[in-house]
Amino acid sequence: MYTNIKTDIALTAISRLIQEESHNSPQHPSHTKALINALHIVFTSSIVKFGDTYWRQISGTGMGIAPAPPWATIFYALHEQCFVPKWNTHLIFYKRFIDDIIGIWLPHPDTDTDTALWLAFCNDLQLWHGLEWTISPRSDSCNFMDLALTISPRGNIETNLFEKSQNLYLYIPPGSAHPKAMIKGLIFGNTLRIMRLCSNEDDTTAHLSNFRTRLLARGYPQSLLEPLFMQAIVHAKAFITNQKNDHLRQPPPLNASTKIFLHLEFHPEDPKPQAIHHLWQEHVSEPEGATPLRNMCNLFKEKVNLDHLTIAYSRPPNLRNRFSVRDISGRGRDVSSYLVE
C-alpha cells in the first residue's frame, strides 16, 4: 500500500483535512501550518543510500518513515468516509488496520442481485487514486491479522489464534545475553494473547501446549517453564476478568509524569537494576541532608517533580549484526559504476 500512495495527491488531501480540522478547533493555528510543512518535508525529501549512491523517492511512501502508518490510514479513510456509509444495508461491520480490512456482509435474498451488489462494493474499494486491494471470496471463516474467525452453524462468532505455517518460532535461547526476566515476560505476554484470542478452551490448551513445547526445543528447562506457565495462566485469567469490569471503574486522574528514563545497553555483568535504583535514591532522588530532587526548581523556577527512575534497556549488537552486514561498500565494484547514462 505504501509504495502505491501518490505523494502529491496524498499531500494535497491530508493537508486539506488538517486545515479543515483546524477550523473546528482553532486553538493552535500555528501548529497546523507547521504540521503541513513538516509533512511536505518528510514525504518529498525521502533519501535512500545504496552503496556509494543516494536516491530520492519521488512517489510512494517510504517504508520505515515514522508517520507512514497514520499517513496511509488517513489517506484511505478519506475515501472510506464517502463510500462505506452507502453500503451499510449489507456491510454491517467494517474495520481496517492500515492495509488489512475485515467486514461482515449481509447478503441480499436474491442471489443474482447479491452478486451484483458485492461486485459493485468491490469496485468502490478500488476507486481511490490507483490503490488496489486483493479481495478474498466471501466465506464463513477468515484470517485477520493473528486471529482466525469462524461463524458457527449456530450463528456465533468463534475465534482462534492464527499462526502462519512458515513461522519457525525461533524464540531467544536461554544462553542469550538478555535480562533474566525476559522469558517471564515472553510467557506471560503470549499466554495472555492466546487466552484472549481463543474462544474455545480446547484451542487454548492446544496453543499453550505448543508454545511450551517450542520453548523446550529452544533449550529452556521444564523446571523453569512449569511454574512460569502456571503463574501466567492465573495472571491472564485475572487480567481478562478485570478487563470485563473496566467500565465500572473510575478512570485514574491525569497527573504530570514524574518519571525519568535511563537508557542503557544491556550487559549481563552490569550492575543489577536494583543497585542502580538504590544509587538513584541515595544520591539523586533523596540524598541524605539535601533537598529531594522533586522539590528542586529548574532555571524557570518550576519544580522538577521527578521522583521515579525507569531503566530502559536496549540490546547490544548480536550475531546477525556482526555477520549480516548491510554496508556493501568495499565489497567489489561501487554501485555507481553500474549506472549507465
Short mmCIF file of C-alpha atoms in Angstrom, two decimals:
data_model
loop_
_atom_site.label_atom_id
_atom_site.label_comp_id
_atom_site.label_asym_id
_atom_site.label_seq_id
_atom_site.Cartn_x
_atom_site.Cartn_y
_atom_site.Cartn_z
CA MET A 1 0.00 0.00 0.00
CA TYR A 2 2.73 2.46 0.98
CA THR A 3 4.58 2.41 -2.32
CA ASN A 4 1.35 2.93 -4.31
CA ILE A 5 0.27 6.09 -2.50
CA LYS A 6 0.83 9.02 -4.85
CA THR A 7 2.73 11.58 -2.77
CA ASP A 8 1.39 14.78 -4.36
CA ILE A 9 -2.24 13.64 -4.19
CA ALA A 10 -1.89 12.45 -0.57
CA LEU A 11 -0.19 15.69 0.48
CA THR A 12 -2.99 17.77 -1.01
CA ALA A 13 -5.77 15.65 0.51
CA ILE A 14 -4.28 15.30 4.00
CA SER A 15 -3.23 18.97 4.14
CA ARG A 16 -6.80 19.95 3.28
CA LEU A 17 -8.10 17.68 6.05
CA ILE A 18 -5.71 19.20 8.61
CA GLN A 19 -6.82 22.71 7.63
CA GLU A 20 -10.50 21.75 7.93
CA GLU A 21 -9.93 20.22 11.35
CA SER A 22 -8.04 23.32 12.50
CA HIS A 23 -11.11 25.45 11.71
CA ASN A 24 -13.16 23.25 14.03
CA SER A 25 -10.63 23.64 16.86
CA PRO A 26 -8.64 26.84 16.18
CA GLN A 27 -6.68 26.89 19.46
CA HIS A 28 -3.30 26.32 17.78
CA PRO A 29 -3.37 27.68 14.19
CA SER A 30 0.43 27.91 14.05
CA HIS A 31 0.66 24.16 14.72
CA THR A 32 -1.46 23.48 11.65
CA LYS A 33 0.91 25.28 9.31
CA ALA A 34 3.95 23.69 10.95
CA LEU A 35 2.46 20.20 10.65
CA ILE A 36 1.64 20.64 6.96
CA ASN A 37 5.13 22.00 6.26
CA ALA A 38 6.67 19.08 8.15
CA LEU A 39 4.67 16.56 6.10
CA HIS A 40 5.88 18.19 2.89
CA ILE A 41 9.50 17.97 4.05
CA VAL A 42 9.25 14.34 5.19
CA PHE A 43 7.34 12.96 2.21
CA THR A 44 9.12 14.88 -0.55
CA SER A 45 12.66 14.51 0.81
CA SER A 46 12.94 10.78 1.46
CA ILE A 47 16.59 9.93 0.70
CA VAL A 48 17.85 6.35 0.40
CA LYS A 49 21.56 5.44 0.46
CA PHE A 50 22.59 2.44 -1.65
CA GLY A 51 26.31 1.75 -1.70
CA ASP A 52 28.01 4.96 -2.79
CA THR A 53 24.81 6.37 -4.36
CA TYR A 54 21.92 8.40 -3.00
CA TRP A 55 18.36 8.30 -4.30
CA ARG A 56 15.35 10.50 -3.64
CA GLN A 57 11.95 8.81 -3.61
CA ILE A 58 9.69 10.88 -5.85
CA SER A 59 6.48 8.86 -5.48
CA GLY A 60 5.07 6.45 -2.96
CA THR A 61 5.51 6.41 0.80
CA GLY A 62 8.91 5.37 2.08
CA MET A 63 8.96 2.20 4.16
CA GLY A 64 10.14 2.92 7.69
CA ILE A 65 9.20 6.61 7.80
CA ALA A 66 7.74 7.29 11.27
CA PRO A 67 4.46 8.96 10.13
CA ALA A 68 3.83 6.39 7.37
CA PRO A 69 1.22 4.25 9.24
CA PRO A 70 -1.11 7.14 10.22
CA TRP A 71 -0.45 8.78 6.84
CA ALA A 72 -1.63 5.66 4.96
CA THR A 73 -4.53 5.11 7.37
CA ILE A 74 -5.83 8.67 7.00
CA PHE A 75 -5.35 8.77 3.23
CA TYR A 76 -7.64 5.81 2.54
CA ALA A 77 -10.03 6.87 5.34
CA LEU A 78 -10.88 9.94 3.23
CA HIS A 79 -12.30 7.52 0.66
CA GLU A 80 -13.98 5.31 3.27
CA GLN A 81 -15.90 8.28 4.66
CA CYS A 82 -17.60 8.61 1.29
CA PHE A 83 -18.30 5.07 0.13
CA VAL A 84 -18.71 2.91 3.27
CA PRO A 85 -21.94 4.56 4.54
CA LYS A 86 -23.78 3.88 1.28
CA TRP A 87 -23.28 0.13 1.82
CA ASN A 88 -24.47 -0.02 5.44
CA THR A 89 -27.54 -2.07 4.46
CA HIS A 90 -25.31 -5.02 3.55
CA LEU A 91 -21.95 -4.09 5.10
CA ILE A 92 -22.97 -4.42 8.75
CA PHE A 93 -19.37 -4.46 10.04
CA TYR A 94 -16.24 -2.89 8.54
CA LYS A 95 -12.82 -2.38 10.12
CA ARG A 96 -9.38 -1.68 8.66
CA PHE A 97 -5.86 -1.76 10.11
CA ILE A 98 -3.64 0.12 7.62
CA ASP A 99 -3.94 -2.27 4.61
CA ASP A 100 -5.88 -5.16 6.18
CA ILE A 101 -9.70 -4.99 6.01
CA ILE A 102 -12.31 -7.21 7.60
CA GLY A 103 -16.06 -6.94 7.17
CA ILE A 104 -19.35 -8.76 7.58
CA TRP A 105 -21.64 -8.78 4.53
CA LEU A 106 -25.38 -9.36 4.89
CA PRO A 107 -26.42 -10.94 1.56
CA HIS A 108 -29.45 -9.93 -0.48
CA PRO A 109 -32.16 -12.65 -0.66
CA ASP A 110 -31.84 -12.80 -4.44
CA THR A 111 -28.55 -14.45 -5.45
CA ASP A 112 -28.09 -12.52 -8.72
CA THR A 113 -28.81 -9.21 -7.05
CA ASP A 114 -26.46 -10.06 -4.21
CA THR A 115 -23.64 -10.91 -6.62
CA ALA A 116 -24.12 -7.62 -8.46
CA LEU A 117 -24.11 -5.65 -5.19
CA TRP A 118 -20.98 -7.42 -3.98
CA LEU A 119 -19.12 -6.71 -7.22
CA ALA A 120 -20.18 -3.06 -7.07
CA PHE A 121 -18.88 -2.80 -3.50
CA CYS A 122 -15.57 -4.41 -4.52
CA ASN A 123 -15.31 -1.89 -7.33
CA ASP A 124 -15.88 1.00 -4.88
CA LEU A 125 -12.97 -0.25 -2.78
CA GLN A 126 -10.62 0.22 -5.72
CA LEU A 127 -11.68 3.74 -6.71
CA TRP A 128 -9.07 5.72 -4.83
CA HIS A 129 -6.08 7.06 -6.75
CA GLY A 130 -4.74 3.77 -8.02
CA LEU A 131 -4.74 1.81 -4.76
CA GLU A 132 -5.59 -1.82 -5.50
CA TRP A 133 -6.99 -4.30 -2.99
CA THR A 134 -6.84 -8.08 -3.15
CA ILE A 135 -10.29 -9.24 -2.02
CA SER A 136 -10.82 -12.78 -0.78
CA PRO A 137 -14.09 -14.61 -1.61
CA ARG A 138 -16.86 -14.30 0.95
CA SER A 139 -16.78 -17.12 3.43
CA ASP A 140 -17.97 -18.23 6.87
CA SER A 141 -14.36 -18.07 8.07
CA CYS A 142 -11.34 -15.84 7.55
CA ASN A 143 -7.94 -14.95 8.97
CA PHE A 144 -7.40 -11.35 10.04
CA MET A 145 -4.03 -10.36 11.47
CA ASP A 146 -3.28 -13.05 14.09
CA LEU A 147 -6.93 -14.01 14.52
CA ALA A 148 -8.88 -16.81 12.84
CA LEU A 149 -12.64 -16.14 12.84
CA THR A 150 -15.47 -18.53 12.03
CA ILE A 151 -19.25 -18.11 12.01
CA SER A 152 -20.54 -21.31 13.59
CA PRO A 153 -23.73 -23.09 12.42
CA ARG A 154 -25.45 -21.59 15.47
CA GLY A 155 -24.56 -18.09 14.32
CA ASN A 156 -21.86 -17.43 16.93
CA ILE A 157 -18.50 -15.94 16.00
CA GLU A 158 -15.72 -18.26 17.20
CA THR A 159 -12.14 -17.05 17.40
CA ASN A 160 -8.81 -18.82 17.38
CA LEU A 161 -5.14 -17.89 17.15
CA PHE A 162 -3.90 -17.74 13.56
CA GLU A 163 -0.26 -18.75 13.02
CA LYS A 164 1.49 -18.78 9.66
CA SER A 165 2.83 -22.13 8.52
CA GLN A 166 6.22 -20.52 7.73
CA ASN A 167 6.71 -19.39 11.35
CA LEU A 168 9.87 -21.06 12.75
CA TYR A 169 9.22 -19.92 16.37
CA LEU A 170 12.87 -19.02 16.93
CA TYR A 171 12.45 -17.69 20.45
CA ILE A 172 15.54 -16.21 22.11
CA PRO A 173 17.51 -19.13 23.62
CA PRO A 174 18.32 -19.22 27.35
CA GLY A 175 22.05 -18.66 26.78
CA SER A 176 21.49 -15.30 25.10
CA ALA A 177 22.62 -12.09 26.85
CA HIS A 178 19.18 -10.85 27.81
CA PRO A 179 17.65 -9.89 31.17
CA LYS A 180 16.53 -12.91 33.19
CA ALA A 181 13.00 -11.52 33.31
CA MET A 182 12.76 -11.71 29.50
CA ILE A 183 11.47 -15.30 29.50
CA LYS A 184 8.86 -14.44 32.14
CA GLY A 185 7.63 -11.53 30.05
CA LEU A 186 7.51 -13.71 26.94
CA ILE A 187 5.47 -16.44 28.67
CA PHE A 188 3.11 -14.04 30.45
CA GLY A 189 2.52 -11.98 27.31
CA ASN A 190 1.94 -14.86 24.90
CA THR A 191 -0.21 -16.78 27.39
CA LEU A 192 -2.46 -13.74 27.78
CA ARG A 193 -2.59 -13.33 24.00
CA ILE A 194 -3.60 -16.97 23.49
CA MET A 195 -6.26 -16.91 26.20
CA ARG A 196 -7.77 -13.67 24.92
CA LEU A 197 -7.90 -14.72 21.26
CA CYS A 198 -9.20 -18.29 21.65
CA SER A 199 -12.91 -18.65 22.37
CA ASN A 200 -12.69 -22.44 22.62
CA GLU A 201 -10.96 -23.89 25.68
CA ASP A 202 -9.58 -26.84 23.71
CA ASP A 203 -7.87 -24.43 21.29
CA THR A 204 -6.40 -22.51 24.23
CA THR A 205 -4.98 -25.70 25.74
CA ALA A 206 -3.52 -26.82 22.41
CA HIS A 207 -1.81 -23.49 21.71
CA LEU A 208 -0.37 -23.26 25.24
CA SER A 209 0.97 -26.80 24.91
CA ASN A 210 2.57 -25.98 21.54
CA PHE A 211 4.09 -22.80 22.98
CA ARG A 212 5.62 -24.76 25.87
CA THR A 213 6.98 -27.44 23.50
CA ARG A 214 8.65 -24.79 21.33
CA LEU A 215 10.35 -23.22 24.34
CA LEU A 216 11.61 -26.65 25.42
CA ALA A 217 13.01 -27.11 21.92
CA ARG A 218 14.90 -23.82 22.27
CA GLY A 219 16.66 -25.14 25.38
CA TYR A 220 14.61 -23.87 28.32
CA PRO A 221 14.38 -26.44 31.17
CA GLN A 222 11.00 -27.79 32.18
CA SER A 223 11.71 -26.89 35.81
CA LEU A 224 11.82 -23.21 34.80
CA LEU A 225 8.83 -23.27 32.44
CA GLU A 226 6.26 -25.13 34.55
CA PRO A 227 5.90 -22.59 37.39
CA LEU A 228 6.01 -19.67 34.95
CA PHE A 229 3.18 -21.13 32.87
CA MET A 230 1.10 -21.75 35.99
CA GLN A 231 1.61 -18.16 37.13
CA ALA A 232 0.92 -16.82 33.63
CA ILE A 233 -2.42 -18.64 33.37
CA VAL A 234 -3.56 -17.31 36.76
CA HIS A 235 -2.44 -13.81 35.81
CA ALA A 236 -4.18 -13.97 32.40
CA LYS A 237 -7.48 -15.11 33.93
CA ALA A 238 -7.37 -12.27 36.46
CA PHE A 239 -6.49 -9.73 33.77
CA ILE A 240 -9.33 -10.84 31.48
CA THR A 241 -11.82 -10.76 34.37
CA ASN A 242 -10.72 -7.28 35.43
CA GLN A 243 -10.85 -6.07 31.82
CA LYS A 244 -14.51 -7.07 31.59
CA ASN A 245 -15.21 -4.90 34.64
CA ASP A 246 -13.17 -1.90 33.49
CA HIS A 247 -16.31 0.03 32.57
CA LEU A 248 -17.28 0.02 36.26
CA ARG A 249 -14.07 1.74 37.32
CA GLN A 250 -13.37 5.44 37.52
CA PRO A 251 -10.55 6.48 35.18
CA PRO A 252 -7.34 7.41 37.01
CA PRO A 253 -6.60 11.13 37.36
CA LEU A 254 -4.35 12.65 34.73
CA ASN A 255 -1.13 13.57 36.52
CA ALA A 256 2.02 15.05 35.09
CA SER A 257 4.65 12.38 34.56
CA THR A 258 7.15 12.07 37.42
CA LYS A 259 9.32 9.53 35.61
CA ILE A 260 12.80 9.94 34.21
CA PHE A 261 14.26 7.33 31.86
CA LEU A 262 17.79 5.96 31.93
CA HIS A 263 18.65 4.28 28.61
CA LEU A 264 21.31 1.58 28.84
CA GLU A 265 22.67 -1.07 26.51
CA PHE A 266 22.15 -4.36 28.35
CA HIS A 267 25.08 -6.44 29.55
CA PRO A 268 24.61 -9.39 31.94
CA GLU A 269 27.63 -8.34 34.03
CA ASP A 270 26.45 -4.76 34.57
CA PRO A 271 25.03 -3.70 37.96
CA LYS A 272 21.55 -5.05 38.59
CA PRO A 273 18.58 -2.67 38.22
CA GLN A 274 18.04 -2.81 42.00
CA ALA A 275 21.56 -1.46 42.58
CA ILE A 276 21.04 1.36 40.07
CA HIS A 277 17.72 2.28 41.70
CA HIS A 278 19.42 2.32 45.10
CA LEU A 279 22.13 4.69 43.83
CA TRP A 280 19.49 6.90 42.25
CA GLN A 281 17.56 7.06 45.51
CA GLU A 282 20.65 7.66 47.66
CA HIS A 283 22.48 10.24 45.55
CA VAL A 284 19.91 11.90 43.28
CA SER A 285 16.28 11.45 44.27
CA GLU A 286 16.50 11.77 48.05
CA PRO A 287 20.11 12.38 49.16
CA GLU A 288 20.59 12.48 52.90
CA GLY A 289 20.64 16.01 54.28
CA ALA A 290 19.81 17.61 50.92
CA THR A 291 16.69 18.77 49.09
CA PRO A 292 14.87 15.92 47.30
CA LEU A 293 15.01 16.19 43.52
CA ARG A 294 11.22 16.52 43.21
CA ASN A 295 11.32 19.71 45.35
CA MET A 296 14.16 21.39 43.45
CA CYS A 297 13.49 24.08 40.85
CA ASN A 298 14.82 24.41 37.33
CA LEU A 299 16.05 27.56 35.57
CA PHE A 300 12.45 28.65 35.02
CA LYS A 301 11.68 28.48 38.76
CA GLU A 302 9.46 25.44 38.20
CA LYS A 303 9.62 22.34 40.36
CA VAL A 304 11.47 19.43 38.75
CA ASN A 305 8.81 17.00 40.02
CA LEU A 306 10.80 13.85 39.19
CA ASP A 307 10.86 11.03 41.72
CA HIS A 308 10.80 7.77 39.75
CA LEU A 309 13.61 6.27 37.66
CA THR A 310 12.75 3.84 34.86
CA ILE A 311 15.63 1.88 33.33
CA ALA A 312 15.10 1.24 29.61
CA TYR A 313 17.42 -1.41 28.19
CA SER A 314 18.35 -1.75 24.54
CA ARG A 315 20.01 -4.85 23.17
CA PRO A 316 23.68 -4.86 22.19
CA PRO A 317 24.77 -5.91 18.67
CA ASN A 318 24.05 -9.59 18.10
CA LEU A 319 25.43 -12.20 15.68
CA ARG A 320 23.09 -11.06 12.92
CA ASN A 321 24.50 -7.53 13.19
CA ARG A 322 28.04 -8.92 13.07
CA PHE A 323 27.66 -11.32 10.15
CA SER A 324 24.77 -9.86 8.10
CA VAL A 325 26.38 -6.53 7.35
CA ARG A 326 24.20 -4.20 5.32
CA ASP A 327 27.02 -1.89 4.32
CA ILE A 328 28.14 -3.21 0.92
CA SER A 329 30.91 -0.65 0.39
CA GLY A 330 34.30 -2.20 -0.18
CA ARG A 331 32.79 -5.45 -1.49
CA GLY A 332 33.59 -5.26 -5.18
CA ARG A 333 32.67 -2.52 -7.62
CA ASP A 334 30.96 0.66 -6.45
CA VAL A 335 27.23 0.79 -7.16
CA SER A 336 27.71 3.98 -9.15
CA SER A 337 29.90 2.09 -11.65
CA TYR A 338 26.84 0.10 -12.77
CA LEU A 339 24.86 3.21 -13.68
CA VAL A 340 24.60 3.86 -17.39
CA GLU A 341 23.95 7.39 -18.59
#
